[in-house]
mmCIF file of C-alpha atoms in Angstrom:
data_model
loop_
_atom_site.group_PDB
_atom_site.id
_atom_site.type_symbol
_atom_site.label_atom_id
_atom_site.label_comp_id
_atom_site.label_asym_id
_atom_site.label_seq_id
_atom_site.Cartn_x
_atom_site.Cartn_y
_atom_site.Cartn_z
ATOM 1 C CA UNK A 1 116.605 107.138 104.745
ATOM 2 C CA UNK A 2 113.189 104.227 105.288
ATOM 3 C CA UNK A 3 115.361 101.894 103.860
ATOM 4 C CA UNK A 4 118.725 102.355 106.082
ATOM 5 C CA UNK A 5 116.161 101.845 109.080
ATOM 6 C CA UNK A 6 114.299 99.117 108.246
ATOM 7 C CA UNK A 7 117.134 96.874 107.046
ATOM 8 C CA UNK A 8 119.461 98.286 109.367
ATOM 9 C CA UNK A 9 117.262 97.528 113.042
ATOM 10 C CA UNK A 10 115.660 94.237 111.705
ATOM 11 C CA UNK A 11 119.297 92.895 111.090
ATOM 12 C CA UNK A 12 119.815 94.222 114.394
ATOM 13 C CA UNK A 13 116.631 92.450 116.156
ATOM 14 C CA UNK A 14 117.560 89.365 114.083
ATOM 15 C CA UNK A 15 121.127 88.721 115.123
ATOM 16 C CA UNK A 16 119.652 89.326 119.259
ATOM 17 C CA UNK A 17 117.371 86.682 118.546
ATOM 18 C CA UNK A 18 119.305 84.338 116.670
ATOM 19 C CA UNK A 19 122.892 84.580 117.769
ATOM 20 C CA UNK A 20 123.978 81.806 116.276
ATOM 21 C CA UNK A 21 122.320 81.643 113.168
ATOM 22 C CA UNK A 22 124.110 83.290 110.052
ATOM 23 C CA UNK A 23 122.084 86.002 108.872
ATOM 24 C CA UNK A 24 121.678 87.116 105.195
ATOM 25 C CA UNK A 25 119.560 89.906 104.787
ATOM 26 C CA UNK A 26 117.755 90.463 100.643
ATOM 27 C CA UNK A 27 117.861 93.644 99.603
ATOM 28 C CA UNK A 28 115.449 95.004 96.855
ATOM 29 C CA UNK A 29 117.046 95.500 94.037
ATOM 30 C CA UNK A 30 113.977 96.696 91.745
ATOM 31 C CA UNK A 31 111.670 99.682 91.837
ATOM 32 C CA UNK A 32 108.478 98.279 92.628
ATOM 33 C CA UNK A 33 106.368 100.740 95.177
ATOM 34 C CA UNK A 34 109.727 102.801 95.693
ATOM 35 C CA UNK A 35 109.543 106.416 94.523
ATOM 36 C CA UNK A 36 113.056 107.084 94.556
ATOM 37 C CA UNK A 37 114.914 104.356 93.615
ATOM 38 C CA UNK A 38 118.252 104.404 92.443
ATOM 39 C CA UNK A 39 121.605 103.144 93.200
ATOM 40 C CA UNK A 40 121.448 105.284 96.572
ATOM 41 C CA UNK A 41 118.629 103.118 97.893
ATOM 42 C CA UNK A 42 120.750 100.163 97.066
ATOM 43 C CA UNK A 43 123.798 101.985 98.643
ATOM 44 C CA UNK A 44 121.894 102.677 102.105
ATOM 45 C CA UNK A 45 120.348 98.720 102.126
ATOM 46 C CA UNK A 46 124.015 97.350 101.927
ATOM 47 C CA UNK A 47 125.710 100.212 104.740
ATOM 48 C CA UNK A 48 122.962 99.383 106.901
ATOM 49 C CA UNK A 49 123.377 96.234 106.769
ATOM 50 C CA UNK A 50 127.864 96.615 107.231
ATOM 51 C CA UNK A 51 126.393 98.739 110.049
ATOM 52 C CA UNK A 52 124.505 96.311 111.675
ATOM 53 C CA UNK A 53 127.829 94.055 111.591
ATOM 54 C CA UNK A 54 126.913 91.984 108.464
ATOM 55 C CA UNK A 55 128.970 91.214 105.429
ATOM 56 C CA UNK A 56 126.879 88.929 103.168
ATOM 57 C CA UNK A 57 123.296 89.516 101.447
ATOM 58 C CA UNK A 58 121.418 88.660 98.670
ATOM 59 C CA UNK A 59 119.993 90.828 96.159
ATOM 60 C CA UNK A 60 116.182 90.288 95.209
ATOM 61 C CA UNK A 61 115.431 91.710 92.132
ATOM 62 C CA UNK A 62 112.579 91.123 89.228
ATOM 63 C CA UNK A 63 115.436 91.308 86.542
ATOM 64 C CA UNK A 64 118.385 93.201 86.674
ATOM 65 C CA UNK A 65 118.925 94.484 83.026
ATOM 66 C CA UNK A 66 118.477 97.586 84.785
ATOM 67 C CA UNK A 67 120.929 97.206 87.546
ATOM 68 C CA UNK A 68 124.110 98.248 87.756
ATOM 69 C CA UNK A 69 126.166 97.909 90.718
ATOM 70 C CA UNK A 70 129.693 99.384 90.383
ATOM 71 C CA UNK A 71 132.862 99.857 93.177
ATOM 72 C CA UNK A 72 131.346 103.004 92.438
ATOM 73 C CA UNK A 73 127.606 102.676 93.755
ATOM 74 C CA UNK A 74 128.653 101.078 97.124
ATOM 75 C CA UNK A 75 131.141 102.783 99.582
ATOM 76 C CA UNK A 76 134.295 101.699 99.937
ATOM 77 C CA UNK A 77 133.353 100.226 103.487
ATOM 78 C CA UNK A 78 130.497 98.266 101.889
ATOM 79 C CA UNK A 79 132.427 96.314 99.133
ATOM 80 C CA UNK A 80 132.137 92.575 99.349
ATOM 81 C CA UNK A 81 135.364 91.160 99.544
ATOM 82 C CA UNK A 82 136.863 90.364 96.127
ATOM 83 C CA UNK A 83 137.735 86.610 95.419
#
């Protein structure tokens, strides 16, 4: 998937370039100018971003009435940490 790539290689790029910088990627958490959004497109953001060796983000969304983001949406291996 566009979205695995882009998130995944520019997390990548940014943790060559700024090793010692903490890195906290957004991930778009709203349909605008996405055809198929759905919880998969939110799913491949936060692996690629586990992937790339990651374990913190932010979601940017517009609102999030619509959103829901479940143990069940995310992989097991993609699961913040529970507090």
């Amino acid at each position: 998937k566009r979205a695995y790539s882009i998130i995944y290689y520019g997390t990548v790029r940014n943790r060559e370039k700024f090793p010692s910088l903490t890195i906290r990627p957004y991930i778009q958490a709203f349909d605008y100018k996405i055809k198929d959004y759905s919880n998969d497109y939110i799913y491949f953001q936060i692996k690629a971003i586990r992937d790339a060796g990651i374990d913190q983000f932010t979601l940017w969304g517009m609102n999030f009435k619509d959103l829901e983001l479940t143990k069940d949406s995310v992989p097991t291996s993609v699961i913040l940490r529970e507090r």
